[in-house]
PDB file of C-alpha atoms in Angstrom:
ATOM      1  CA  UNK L   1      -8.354   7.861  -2.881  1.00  0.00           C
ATOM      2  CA  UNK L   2     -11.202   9.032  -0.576  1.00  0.00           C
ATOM      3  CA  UNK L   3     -13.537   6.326   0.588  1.00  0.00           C
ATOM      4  CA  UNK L   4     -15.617   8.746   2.119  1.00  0.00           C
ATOM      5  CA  UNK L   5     -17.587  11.838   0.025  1.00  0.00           C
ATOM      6  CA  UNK L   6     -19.839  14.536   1.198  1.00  0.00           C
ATOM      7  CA  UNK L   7     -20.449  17.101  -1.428  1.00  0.00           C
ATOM      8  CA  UNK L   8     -22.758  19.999   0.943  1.00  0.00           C
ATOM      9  CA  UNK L   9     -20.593  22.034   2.964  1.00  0.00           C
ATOM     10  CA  UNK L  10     -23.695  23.452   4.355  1.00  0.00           C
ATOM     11  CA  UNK L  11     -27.136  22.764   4.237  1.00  0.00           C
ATOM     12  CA  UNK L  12     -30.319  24.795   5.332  1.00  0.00           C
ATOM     13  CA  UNK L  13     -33.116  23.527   6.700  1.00  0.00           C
ATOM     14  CA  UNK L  14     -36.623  25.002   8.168  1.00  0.00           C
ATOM     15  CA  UNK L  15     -37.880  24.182  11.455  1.00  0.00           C
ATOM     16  CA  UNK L  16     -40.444  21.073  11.477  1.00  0.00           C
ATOM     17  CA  UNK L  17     -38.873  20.109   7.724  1.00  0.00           C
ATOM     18  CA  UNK L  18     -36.867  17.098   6.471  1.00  0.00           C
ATOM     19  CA  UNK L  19     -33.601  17.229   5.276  1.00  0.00           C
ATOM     20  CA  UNK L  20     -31.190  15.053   3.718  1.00  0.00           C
ATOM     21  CA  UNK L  21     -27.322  15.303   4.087  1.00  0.00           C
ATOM     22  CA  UNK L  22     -25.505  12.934   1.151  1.00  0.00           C
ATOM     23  CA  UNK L  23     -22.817  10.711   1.192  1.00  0.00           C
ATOM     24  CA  UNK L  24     -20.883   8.560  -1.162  1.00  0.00           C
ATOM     25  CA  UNK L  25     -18.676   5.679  -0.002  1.00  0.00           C
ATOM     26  CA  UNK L  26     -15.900   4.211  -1.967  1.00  0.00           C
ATOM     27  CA  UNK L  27     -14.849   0.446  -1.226  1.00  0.00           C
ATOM     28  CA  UNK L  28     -14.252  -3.064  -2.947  1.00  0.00           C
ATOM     29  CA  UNK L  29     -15.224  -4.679   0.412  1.00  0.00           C
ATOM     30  CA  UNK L  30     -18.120  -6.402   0.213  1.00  0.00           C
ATOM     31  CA  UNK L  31     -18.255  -6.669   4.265  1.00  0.00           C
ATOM     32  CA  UNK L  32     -18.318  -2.866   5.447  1.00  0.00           C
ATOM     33  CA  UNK L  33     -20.228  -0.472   8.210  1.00  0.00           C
ATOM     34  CA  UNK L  34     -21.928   3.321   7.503  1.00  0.00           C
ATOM     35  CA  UNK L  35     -22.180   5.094  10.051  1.00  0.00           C
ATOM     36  CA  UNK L  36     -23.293   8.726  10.250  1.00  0.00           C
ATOM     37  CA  UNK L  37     -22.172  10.945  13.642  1.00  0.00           C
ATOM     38  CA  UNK L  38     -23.199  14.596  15.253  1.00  0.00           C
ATOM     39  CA  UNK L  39     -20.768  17.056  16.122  1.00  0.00           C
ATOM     40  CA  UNK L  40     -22.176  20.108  18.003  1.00  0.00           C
ATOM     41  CA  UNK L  41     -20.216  23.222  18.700  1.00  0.00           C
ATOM     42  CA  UNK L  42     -19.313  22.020  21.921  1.00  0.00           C
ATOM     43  CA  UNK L  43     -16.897  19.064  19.522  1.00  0.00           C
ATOM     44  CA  UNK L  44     -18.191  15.601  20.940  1.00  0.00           C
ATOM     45  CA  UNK L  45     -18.954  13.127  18.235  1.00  0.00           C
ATOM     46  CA  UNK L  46     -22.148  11.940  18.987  1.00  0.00           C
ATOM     47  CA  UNK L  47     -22.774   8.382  17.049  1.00  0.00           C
ATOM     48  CA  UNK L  48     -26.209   8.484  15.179  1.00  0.00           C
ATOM     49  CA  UNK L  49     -27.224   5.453  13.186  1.00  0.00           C
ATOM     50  CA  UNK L  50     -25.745   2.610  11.678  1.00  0.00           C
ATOM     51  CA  UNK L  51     -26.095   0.491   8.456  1.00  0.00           C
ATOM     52  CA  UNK L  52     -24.337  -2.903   7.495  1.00  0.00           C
ATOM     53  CA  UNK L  53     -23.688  -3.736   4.174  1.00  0.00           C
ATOM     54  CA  UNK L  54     -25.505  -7.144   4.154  1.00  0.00           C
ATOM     55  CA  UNK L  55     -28.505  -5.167   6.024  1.00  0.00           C
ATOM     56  CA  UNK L  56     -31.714  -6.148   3.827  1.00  0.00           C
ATOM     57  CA  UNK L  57     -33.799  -2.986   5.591  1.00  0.00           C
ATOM     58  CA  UNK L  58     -32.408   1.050   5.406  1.00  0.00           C
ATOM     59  CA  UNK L  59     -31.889   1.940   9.082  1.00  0.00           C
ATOM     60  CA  UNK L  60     -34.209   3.695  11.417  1.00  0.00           C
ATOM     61  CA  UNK L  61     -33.397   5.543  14.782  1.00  0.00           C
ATOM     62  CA  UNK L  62     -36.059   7.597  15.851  1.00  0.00           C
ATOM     63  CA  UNK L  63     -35.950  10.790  13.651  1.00  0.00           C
ATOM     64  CA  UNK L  64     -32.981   9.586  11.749  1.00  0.00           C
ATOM     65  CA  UNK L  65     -33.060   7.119   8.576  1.00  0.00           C
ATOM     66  CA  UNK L  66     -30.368   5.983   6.336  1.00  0.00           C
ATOM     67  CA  UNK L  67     -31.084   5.693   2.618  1.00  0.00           C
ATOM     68  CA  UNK L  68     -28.743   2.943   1.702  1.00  0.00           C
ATOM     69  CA  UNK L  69     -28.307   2.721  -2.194  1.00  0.00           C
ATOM     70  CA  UNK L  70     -25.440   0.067  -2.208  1.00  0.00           C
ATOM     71  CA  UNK L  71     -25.349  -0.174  -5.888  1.00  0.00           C
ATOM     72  CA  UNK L  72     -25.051   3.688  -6.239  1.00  0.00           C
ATOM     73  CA  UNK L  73     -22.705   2.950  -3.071  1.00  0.00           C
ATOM     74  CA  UNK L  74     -24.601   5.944  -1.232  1.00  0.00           C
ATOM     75  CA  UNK L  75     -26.233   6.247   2.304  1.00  0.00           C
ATOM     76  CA  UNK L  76     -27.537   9.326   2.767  1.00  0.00           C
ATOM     77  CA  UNK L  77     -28.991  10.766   6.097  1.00  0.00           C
ATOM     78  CA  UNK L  78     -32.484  11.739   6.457  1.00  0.00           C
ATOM     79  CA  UNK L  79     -33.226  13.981   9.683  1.00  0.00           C
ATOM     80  CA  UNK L  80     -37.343  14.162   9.907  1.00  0.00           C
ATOM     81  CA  UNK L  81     -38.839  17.328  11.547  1.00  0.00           C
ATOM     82  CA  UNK L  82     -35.988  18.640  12.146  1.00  0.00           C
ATOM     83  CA  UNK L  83     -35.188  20.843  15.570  1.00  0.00           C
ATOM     84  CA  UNK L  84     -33.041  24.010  16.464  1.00  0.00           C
ATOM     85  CA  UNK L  85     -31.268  21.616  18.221  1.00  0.00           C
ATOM     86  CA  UNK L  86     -30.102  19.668  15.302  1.00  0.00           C
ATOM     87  CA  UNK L  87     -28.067  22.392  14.092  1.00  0.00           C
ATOM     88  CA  UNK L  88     -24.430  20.886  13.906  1.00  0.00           C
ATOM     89  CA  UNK L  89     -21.697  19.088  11.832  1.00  0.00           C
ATOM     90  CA  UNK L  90     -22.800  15.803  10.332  1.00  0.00           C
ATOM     91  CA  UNK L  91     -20.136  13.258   9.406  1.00  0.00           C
ATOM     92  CA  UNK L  92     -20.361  10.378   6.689  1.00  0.00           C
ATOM     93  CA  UNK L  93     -17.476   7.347   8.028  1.00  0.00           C
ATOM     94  CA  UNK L  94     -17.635   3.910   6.840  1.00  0.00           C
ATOM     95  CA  UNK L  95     -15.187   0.584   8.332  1.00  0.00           C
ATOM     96  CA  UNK L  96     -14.433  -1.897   6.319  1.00  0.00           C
ATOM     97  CA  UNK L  97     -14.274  -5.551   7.618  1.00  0.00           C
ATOM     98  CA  UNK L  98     -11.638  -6.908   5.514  1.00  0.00           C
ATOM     99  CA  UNK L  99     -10.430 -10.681   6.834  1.00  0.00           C
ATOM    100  CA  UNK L 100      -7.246  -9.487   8.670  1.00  0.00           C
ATOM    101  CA  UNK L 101     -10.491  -7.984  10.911  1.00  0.00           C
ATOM    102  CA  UNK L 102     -11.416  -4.224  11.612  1.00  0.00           C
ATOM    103  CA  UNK L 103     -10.555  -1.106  10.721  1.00  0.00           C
ATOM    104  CA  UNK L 104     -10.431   2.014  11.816  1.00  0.00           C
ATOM    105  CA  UNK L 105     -13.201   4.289  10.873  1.00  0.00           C
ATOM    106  CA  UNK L 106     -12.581   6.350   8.232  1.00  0.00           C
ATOM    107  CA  UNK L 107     -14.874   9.707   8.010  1.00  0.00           C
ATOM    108  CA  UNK L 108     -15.510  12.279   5.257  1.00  0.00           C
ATOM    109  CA  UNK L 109     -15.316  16.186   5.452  1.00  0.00           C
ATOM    110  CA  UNK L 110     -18.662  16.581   6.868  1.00  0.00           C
ATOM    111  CA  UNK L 111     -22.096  18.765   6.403  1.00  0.00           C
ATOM    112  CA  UNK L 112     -23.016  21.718   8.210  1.00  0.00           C
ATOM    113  CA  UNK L 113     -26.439  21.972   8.946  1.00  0.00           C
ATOM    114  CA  UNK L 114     -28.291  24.985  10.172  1.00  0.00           C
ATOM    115  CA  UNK L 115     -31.809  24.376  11.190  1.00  0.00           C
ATOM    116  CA  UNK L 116     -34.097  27.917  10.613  1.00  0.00           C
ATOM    117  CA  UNK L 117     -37.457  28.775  12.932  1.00  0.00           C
TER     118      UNK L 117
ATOM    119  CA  UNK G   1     -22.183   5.058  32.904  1.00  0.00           C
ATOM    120  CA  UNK G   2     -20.208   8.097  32.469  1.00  0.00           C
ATOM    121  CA  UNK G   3     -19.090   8.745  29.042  1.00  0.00           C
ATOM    122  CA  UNK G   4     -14.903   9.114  27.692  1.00  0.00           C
ATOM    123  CA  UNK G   5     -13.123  11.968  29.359  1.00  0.00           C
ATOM    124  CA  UNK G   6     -10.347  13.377  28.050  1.00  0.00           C
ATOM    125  CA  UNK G   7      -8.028  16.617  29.707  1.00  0.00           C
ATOM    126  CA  UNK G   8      -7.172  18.850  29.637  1.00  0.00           C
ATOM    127  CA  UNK G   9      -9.653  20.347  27.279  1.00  0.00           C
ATOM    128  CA  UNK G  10      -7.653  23.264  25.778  1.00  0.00           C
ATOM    129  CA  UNK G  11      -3.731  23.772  26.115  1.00  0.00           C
ATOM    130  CA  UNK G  12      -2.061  26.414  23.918  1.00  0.00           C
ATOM    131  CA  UNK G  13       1.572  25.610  24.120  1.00  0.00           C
ATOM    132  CA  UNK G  14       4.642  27.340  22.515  1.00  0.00           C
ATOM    133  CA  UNK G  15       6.736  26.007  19.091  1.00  0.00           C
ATOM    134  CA  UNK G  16       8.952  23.438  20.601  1.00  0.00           C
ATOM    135  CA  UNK G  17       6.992  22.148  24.158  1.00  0.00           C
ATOM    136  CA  UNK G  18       6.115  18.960  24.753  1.00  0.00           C
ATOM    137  CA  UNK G  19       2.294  18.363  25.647  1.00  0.00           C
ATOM    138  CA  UNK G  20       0.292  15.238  26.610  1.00  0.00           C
ATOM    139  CA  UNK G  21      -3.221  14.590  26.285  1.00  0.00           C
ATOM    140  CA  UNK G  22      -5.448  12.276  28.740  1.00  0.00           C
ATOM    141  CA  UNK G  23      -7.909   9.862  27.992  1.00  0.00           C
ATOM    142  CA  UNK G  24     -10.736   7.969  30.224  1.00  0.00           C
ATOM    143  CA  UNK G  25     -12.697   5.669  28.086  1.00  0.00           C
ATOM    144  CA  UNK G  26     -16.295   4.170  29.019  1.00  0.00           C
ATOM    145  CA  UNK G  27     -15.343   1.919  31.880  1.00  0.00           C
ATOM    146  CA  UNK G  28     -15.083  -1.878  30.651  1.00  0.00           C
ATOM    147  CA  UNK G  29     -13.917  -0.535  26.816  1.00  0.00           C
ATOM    148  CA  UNK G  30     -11.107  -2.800  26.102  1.00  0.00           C
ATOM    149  CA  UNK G  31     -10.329  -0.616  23.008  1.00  0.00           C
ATOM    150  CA  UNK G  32      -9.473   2.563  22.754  1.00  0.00           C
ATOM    151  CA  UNK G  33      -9.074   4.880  19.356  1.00  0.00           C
ATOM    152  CA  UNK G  34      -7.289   8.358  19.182  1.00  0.00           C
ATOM    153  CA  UNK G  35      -8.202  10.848  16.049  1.00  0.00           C
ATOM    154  CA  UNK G  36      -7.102  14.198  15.336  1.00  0.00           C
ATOM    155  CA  UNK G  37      -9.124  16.880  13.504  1.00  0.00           C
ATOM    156  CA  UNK G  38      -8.538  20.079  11.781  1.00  0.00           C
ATOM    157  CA  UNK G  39     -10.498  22.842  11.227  1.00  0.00           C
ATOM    158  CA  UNK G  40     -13.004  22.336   8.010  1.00  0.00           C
ATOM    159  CA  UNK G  41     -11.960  18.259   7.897  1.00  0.00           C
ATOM    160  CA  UNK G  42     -13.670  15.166   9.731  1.00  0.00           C
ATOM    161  CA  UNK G  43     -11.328  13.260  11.953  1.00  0.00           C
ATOM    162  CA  UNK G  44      -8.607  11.204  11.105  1.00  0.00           C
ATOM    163  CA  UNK G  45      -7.381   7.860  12.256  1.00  0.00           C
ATOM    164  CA  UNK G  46      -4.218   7.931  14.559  1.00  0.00           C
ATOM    165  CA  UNK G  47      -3.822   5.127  16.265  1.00  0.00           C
ATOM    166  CA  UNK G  48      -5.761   2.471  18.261  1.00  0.00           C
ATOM    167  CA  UNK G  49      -5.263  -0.054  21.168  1.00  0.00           C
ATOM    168  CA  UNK G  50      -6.803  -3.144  22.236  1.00  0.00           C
ATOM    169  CA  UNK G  51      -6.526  -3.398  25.982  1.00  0.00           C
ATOM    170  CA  UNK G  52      -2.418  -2.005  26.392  1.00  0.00           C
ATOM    171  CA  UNK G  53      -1.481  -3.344  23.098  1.00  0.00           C
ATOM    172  CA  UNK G  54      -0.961  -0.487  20.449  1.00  0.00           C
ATOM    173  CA  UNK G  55      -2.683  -2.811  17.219  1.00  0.00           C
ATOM    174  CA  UNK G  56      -2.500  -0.234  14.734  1.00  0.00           C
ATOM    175  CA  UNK G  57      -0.422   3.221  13.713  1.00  0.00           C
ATOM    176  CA  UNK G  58      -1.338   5.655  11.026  1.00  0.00           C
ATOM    177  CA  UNK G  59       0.953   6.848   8.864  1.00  0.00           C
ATOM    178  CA  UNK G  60      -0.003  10.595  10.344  1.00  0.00           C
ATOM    179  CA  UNK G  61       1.792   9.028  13.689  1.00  0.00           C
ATOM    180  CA  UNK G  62       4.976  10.778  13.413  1.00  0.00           C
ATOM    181  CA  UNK G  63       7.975   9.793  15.553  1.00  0.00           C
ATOM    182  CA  UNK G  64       7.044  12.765  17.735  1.00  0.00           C
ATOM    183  CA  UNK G  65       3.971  11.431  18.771  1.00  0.00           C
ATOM    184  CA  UNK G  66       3.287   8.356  21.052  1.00  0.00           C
ATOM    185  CA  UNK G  67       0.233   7.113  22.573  1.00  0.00           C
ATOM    186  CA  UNK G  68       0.272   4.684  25.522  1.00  0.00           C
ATOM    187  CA  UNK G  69      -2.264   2.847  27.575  1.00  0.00           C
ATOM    188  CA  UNK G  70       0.127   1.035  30.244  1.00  0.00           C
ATOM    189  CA  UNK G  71      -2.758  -0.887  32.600  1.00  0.00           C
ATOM    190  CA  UNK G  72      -5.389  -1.136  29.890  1.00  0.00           C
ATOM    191  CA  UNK G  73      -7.291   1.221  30.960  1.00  0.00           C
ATOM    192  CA  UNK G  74      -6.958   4.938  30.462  1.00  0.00           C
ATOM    193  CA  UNK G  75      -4.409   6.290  27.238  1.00  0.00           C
ATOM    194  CA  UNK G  76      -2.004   9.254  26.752  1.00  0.00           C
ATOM    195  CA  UNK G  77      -1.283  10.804  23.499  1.00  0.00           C
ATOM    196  CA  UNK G  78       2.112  12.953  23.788  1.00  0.00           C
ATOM    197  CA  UNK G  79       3.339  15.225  21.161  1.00  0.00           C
ATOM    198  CA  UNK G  80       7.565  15.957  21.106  1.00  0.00           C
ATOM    199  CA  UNK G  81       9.149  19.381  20.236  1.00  0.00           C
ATOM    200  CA  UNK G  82       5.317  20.628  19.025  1.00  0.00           C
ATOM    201  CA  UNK G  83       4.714  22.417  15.872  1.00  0.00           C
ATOM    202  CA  UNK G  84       2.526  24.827  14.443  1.00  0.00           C
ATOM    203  CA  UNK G  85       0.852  22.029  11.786  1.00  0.00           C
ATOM    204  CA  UNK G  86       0.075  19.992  15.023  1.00  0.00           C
ATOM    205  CA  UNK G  87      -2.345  22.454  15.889  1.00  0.00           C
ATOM    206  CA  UNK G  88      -5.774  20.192  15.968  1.00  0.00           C
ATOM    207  CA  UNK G  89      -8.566  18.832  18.036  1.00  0.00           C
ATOM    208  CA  UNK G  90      -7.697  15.380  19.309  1.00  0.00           C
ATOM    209  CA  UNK G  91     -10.359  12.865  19.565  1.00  0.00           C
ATOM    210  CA  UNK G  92     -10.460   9.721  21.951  1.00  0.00           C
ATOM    211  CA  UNK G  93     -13.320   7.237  21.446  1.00  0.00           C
ATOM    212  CA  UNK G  94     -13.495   3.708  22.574  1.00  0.00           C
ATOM    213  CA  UNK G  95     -15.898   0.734  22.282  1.00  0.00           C
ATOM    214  CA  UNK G  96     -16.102  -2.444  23.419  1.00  0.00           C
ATOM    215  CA  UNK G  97     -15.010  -5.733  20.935  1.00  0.00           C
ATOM    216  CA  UNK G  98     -16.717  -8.166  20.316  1.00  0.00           C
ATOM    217  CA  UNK G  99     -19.762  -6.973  21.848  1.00  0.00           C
ATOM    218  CA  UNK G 100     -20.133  -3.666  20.027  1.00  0.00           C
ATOM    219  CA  UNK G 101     -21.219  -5.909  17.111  1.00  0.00           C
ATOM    220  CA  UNK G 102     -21.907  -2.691  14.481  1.00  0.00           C
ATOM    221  CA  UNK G 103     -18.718  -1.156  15.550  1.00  0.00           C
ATOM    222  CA  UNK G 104     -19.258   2.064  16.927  1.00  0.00           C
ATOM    223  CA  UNK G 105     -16.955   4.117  18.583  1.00  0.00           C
ATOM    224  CA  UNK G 106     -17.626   6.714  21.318  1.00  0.00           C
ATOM    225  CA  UNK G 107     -16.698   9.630  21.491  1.00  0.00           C
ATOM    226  CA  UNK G 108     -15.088  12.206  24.385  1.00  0.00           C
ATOM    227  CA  UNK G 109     -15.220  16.279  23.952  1.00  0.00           C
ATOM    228  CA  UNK G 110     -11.802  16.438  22.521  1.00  0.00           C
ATOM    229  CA  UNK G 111      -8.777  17.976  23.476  1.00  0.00           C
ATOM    230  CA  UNK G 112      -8.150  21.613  21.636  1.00  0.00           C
ATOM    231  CA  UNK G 113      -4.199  22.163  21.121  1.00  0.00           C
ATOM    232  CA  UNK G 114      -2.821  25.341  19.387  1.00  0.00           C
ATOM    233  CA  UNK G 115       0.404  26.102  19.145  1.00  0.00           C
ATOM    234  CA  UNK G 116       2.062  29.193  18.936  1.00  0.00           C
TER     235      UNK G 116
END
């Protein structure tokens, strides 16, 4: 079964706008990690922002935000005025935490987003 | 702090060669993760290492592939007799347990292989 969903293959997005990329998670864990990661043309995975299941508050990192629904069992990505330079793949991946300790990441199919002057 | 390195950066091999793939991880990482990717997919989980000890193996690990990370420090990924399915972007990332308490991984510029 797929832990990890993203249903936009591509988004589009104006310069200075907000966007927001989805993703639904899949687990019976009740210890886990979302994490969301940036993959420019150039192929490095470039680690974003981070949210822990227990985590009372939605993440923050600077232009980036996390919209945790953990009931829904959703996290979505916001990216605030977004910049030519944001164009890239965006990745969904969640680790779980069972007992036994961690596991590997586990990442969806991704989002492409094109940012538009 | 330089980031993970990994080389060569694109190898196009024929049906059949043996290749290996490099990997330099953030200096002090005591673990070390390999992923492959295909075009149109996010990356999946190979294998991973804790210092030189190979913890975990995906099932996508075929017995033509073996990683190795003899001092600890840097890893190799080889691929036997290649075929044209092997054809990917492989992925090293490593972080550092326990003190990478959200447990992210970082990532190098992958390794390109197509074969032919």
């Amino acid at each position: 079964a797929q832990k990890i969903t993203q249903t936009q293959p591509g988004m589009f997005v104006q310069e200075k706008e907000a966007v927001t990329l989805d993703c639904t998670y899949d687990t019976s864990d009740p210890s886990y990690g979302l994490f969301w990661y940036k993959q420019p043309s150039s192929g490095e995975m470039i680690f974003l922002i981070y949210q822990g299941s227990y985590d009372q508050q939605n993440a923050t990192e600077g232009r980036y935000s996390l919209n945790f629904q953990k009931a829904r069992k959703s996290a979505n990505l916001v990216i605030s005025a977004s910049q030519l330079g944001d164009s890239a793949m965006y990745f969904c991946a969640m680790r779980e935490v069972p007992i036994s300790g961690n596991t590997p990441l586990v990442f969806g199919k991704g989002t492409r987003l094109s940012v538009i002057a | 702090d330089t980031g993970v390195s990994q080389n060569p950066r694109h190898k196009i091999t024929k049906r059949g060669q043996n290749v290996t793939f490099r990997c330099d991880p953030i200096s002090e990482h005591n673990r070390l993760y390999w992923y492959r990717q295909t075009l149109g997919q996010g990356p999946e989980f190979l294998t991973y290492f804790q210092n030189e000890a190979q913890l975990e193996k995906s099932r996508l690990l075929s017995d033509r592939f073996s990683a190795e990370r003899p001092k600890g420090s840097f890893s190799t990924l080889e691929i036997q007799r290649t075929e044209q399915g092997d054809s990917a972007m492989y992925l090293c990332a490593s972080n550092m347990i326990p003190r990478e308490s959200k447990g992210a991984i970082y990532f190098g510029e992958g390794s390109w292989l197509t074969v032919v």
